[in-house]
Coordinates of C-alpha atoms in Angstrom, one line a residue:
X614 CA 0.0 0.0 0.0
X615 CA 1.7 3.2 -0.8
X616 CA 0.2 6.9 -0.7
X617 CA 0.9 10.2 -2.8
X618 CA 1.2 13.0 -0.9
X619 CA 3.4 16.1 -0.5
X620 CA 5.5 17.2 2.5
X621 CA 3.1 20.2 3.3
X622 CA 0.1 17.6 3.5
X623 CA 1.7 16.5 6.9
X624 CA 1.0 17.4 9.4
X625 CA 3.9 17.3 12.5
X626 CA 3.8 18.2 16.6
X627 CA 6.8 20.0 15.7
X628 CA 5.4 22.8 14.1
X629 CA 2.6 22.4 16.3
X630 CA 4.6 23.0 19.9
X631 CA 6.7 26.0 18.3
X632 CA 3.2 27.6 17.8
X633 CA 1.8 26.9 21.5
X634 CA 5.5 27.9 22.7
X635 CA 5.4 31.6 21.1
X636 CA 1.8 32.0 21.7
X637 CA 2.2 31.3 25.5
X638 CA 5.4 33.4 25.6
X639 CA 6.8 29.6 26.7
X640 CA 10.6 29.1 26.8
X641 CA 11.9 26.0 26.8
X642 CA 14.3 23.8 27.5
X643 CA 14.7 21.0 24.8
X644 CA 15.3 17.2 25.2
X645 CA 14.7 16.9 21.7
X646 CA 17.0 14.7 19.0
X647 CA 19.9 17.1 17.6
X648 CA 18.0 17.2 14.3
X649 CA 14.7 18.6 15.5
X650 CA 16.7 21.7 16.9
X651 CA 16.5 23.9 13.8
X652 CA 12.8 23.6 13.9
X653 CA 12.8 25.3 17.5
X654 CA 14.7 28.2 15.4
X655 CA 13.2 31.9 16.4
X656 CA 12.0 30.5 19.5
X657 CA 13.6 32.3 23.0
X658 CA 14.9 29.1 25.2
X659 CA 16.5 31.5 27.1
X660 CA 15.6 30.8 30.8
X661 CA 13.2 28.1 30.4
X662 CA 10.0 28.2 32.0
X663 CA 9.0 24.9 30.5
X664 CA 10.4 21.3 29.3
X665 CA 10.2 20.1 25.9
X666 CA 10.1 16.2 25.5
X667 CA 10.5 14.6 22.0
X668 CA 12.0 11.2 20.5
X669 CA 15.4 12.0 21.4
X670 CA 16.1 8.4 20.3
X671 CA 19.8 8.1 22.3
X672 CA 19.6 10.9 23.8
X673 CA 17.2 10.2 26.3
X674 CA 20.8 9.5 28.4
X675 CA 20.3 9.9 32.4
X676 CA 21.9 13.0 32.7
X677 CA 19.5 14.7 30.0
X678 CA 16.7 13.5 31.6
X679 CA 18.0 14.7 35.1
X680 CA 18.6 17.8 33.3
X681 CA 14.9 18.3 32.8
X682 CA 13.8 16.8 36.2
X683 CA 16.1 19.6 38.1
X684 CA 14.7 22.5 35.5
X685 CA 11.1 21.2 36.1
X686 CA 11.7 21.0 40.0
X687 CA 13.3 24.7 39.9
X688 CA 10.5 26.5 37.8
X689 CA 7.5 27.9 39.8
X690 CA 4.8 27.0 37.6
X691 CA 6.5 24.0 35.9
X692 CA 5.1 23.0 32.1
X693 CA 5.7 19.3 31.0
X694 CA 5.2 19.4 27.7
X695 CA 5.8 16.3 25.3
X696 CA 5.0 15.7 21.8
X697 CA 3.5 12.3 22.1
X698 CA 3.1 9.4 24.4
X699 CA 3.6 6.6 22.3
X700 CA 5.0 3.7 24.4
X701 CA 7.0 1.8 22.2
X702 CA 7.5 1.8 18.4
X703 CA 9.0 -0.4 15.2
X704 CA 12.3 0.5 14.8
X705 CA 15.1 -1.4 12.1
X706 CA 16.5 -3.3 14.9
X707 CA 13.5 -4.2 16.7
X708 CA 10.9 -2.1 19.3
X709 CA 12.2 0.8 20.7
X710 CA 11.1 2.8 23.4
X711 CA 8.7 5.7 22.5
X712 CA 9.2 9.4 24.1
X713 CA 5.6 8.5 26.9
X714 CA 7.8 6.4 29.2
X715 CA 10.6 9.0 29.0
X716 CA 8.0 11.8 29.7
X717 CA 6.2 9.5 32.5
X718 CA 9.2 9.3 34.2
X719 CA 9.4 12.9 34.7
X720 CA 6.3 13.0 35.6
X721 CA 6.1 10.6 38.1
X722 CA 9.7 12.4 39.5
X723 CA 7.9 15.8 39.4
X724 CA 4.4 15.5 40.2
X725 CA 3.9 17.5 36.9
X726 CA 1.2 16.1 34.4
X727 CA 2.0 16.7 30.9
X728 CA 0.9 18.5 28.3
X729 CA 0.8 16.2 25.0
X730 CA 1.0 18.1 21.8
X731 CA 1.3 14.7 19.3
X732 CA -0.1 11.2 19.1
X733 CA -2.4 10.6 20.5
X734 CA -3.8 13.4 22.3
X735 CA -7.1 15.5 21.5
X736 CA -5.6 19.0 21.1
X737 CA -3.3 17.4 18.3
X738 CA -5.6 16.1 16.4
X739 CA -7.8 19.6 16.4
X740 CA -4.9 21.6 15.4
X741 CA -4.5 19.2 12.3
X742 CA -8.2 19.3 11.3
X743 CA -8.3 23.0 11.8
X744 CA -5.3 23.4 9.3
X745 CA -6.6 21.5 7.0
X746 CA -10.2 23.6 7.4
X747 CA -12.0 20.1 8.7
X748 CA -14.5 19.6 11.1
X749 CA -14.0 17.1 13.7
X750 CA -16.4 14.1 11.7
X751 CA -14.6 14.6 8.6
X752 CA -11.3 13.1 10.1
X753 CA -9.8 10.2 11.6
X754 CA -7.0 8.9 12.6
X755 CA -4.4 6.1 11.7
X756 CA -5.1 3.7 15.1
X757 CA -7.6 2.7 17.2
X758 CA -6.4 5.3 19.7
X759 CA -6.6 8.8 17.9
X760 CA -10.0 7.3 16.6
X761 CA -11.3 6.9 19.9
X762 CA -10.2 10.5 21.3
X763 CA -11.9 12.0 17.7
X764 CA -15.7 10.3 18.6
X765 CA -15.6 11.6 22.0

């Protein structure tokens, strides 16, 4: 099964978080792989007022991650914010763990309930259907999960 679409019919948390970080004047502090740091470009991660969780792949290392427990733990108001919470995924060499029991940790550490912006949470999925001018009933997902949060 194969598909024909072009790049700007995707639709990626990415984009999506940069957007919810400038609008909420939100600084953050990135554990994010190396080649997701251009997207963040323009935005202020000068003293962080929020954590930024992505697939980091192997560089979810315990230092980074104690990195973001001691920034969460400093910050009045502390943000959790991940871009999914996928728990495991196909990768060449076999499953791999997914950026949720990354973010879960910190959570569980912190006391701090995250903020998904991805897979498979609500506010994702209505930030894709409004780009793409689409009521909620004229979309759905690709698993039984973003399906189930889109009939609710």
């Amino acid at each position: 099964m194969s598909y024909d679409f072009t790049a700007n019919e995707l639709f990626s948390p990415v984009p999506c978080c940069v957007d919810v970080l400038k609008k909420e004047n939100l600084r953050p502090h990135l554990l994010v792989h190396p080649r997701m740091v251009p997207e963040f470009d323009g935005v202020d991660t000068k003293d962080p007022n929020c954590v930024v969780v992505a697939d980091a792949y192997d560089h979810f290392t315990f230092e980074n991650l104690n990195n973001c427990f001691r920034k969460l733990l400093d910050m009045d108001k502390p943000i959790l914010i991940s871009l999914g919470i996928g728990k495991y995924y196909m990768d060449d060499d076999g499953l791999a763990l997914d950026v949720g029991g990354f973010t879960k940790c910190l959570e569980y550490a912190t006391g701090v309930a995250p903020r998904i912006i991805g897979k498979p949470s609500s506010e994702y999925f209505m930030m894709a259907a409004s780009d793409m001018k689409l009521s909620p009933n004229e979309v759905c997902g690709n698993n039984y999960w973003s399906n189930a949060l889109l009939e609710k």
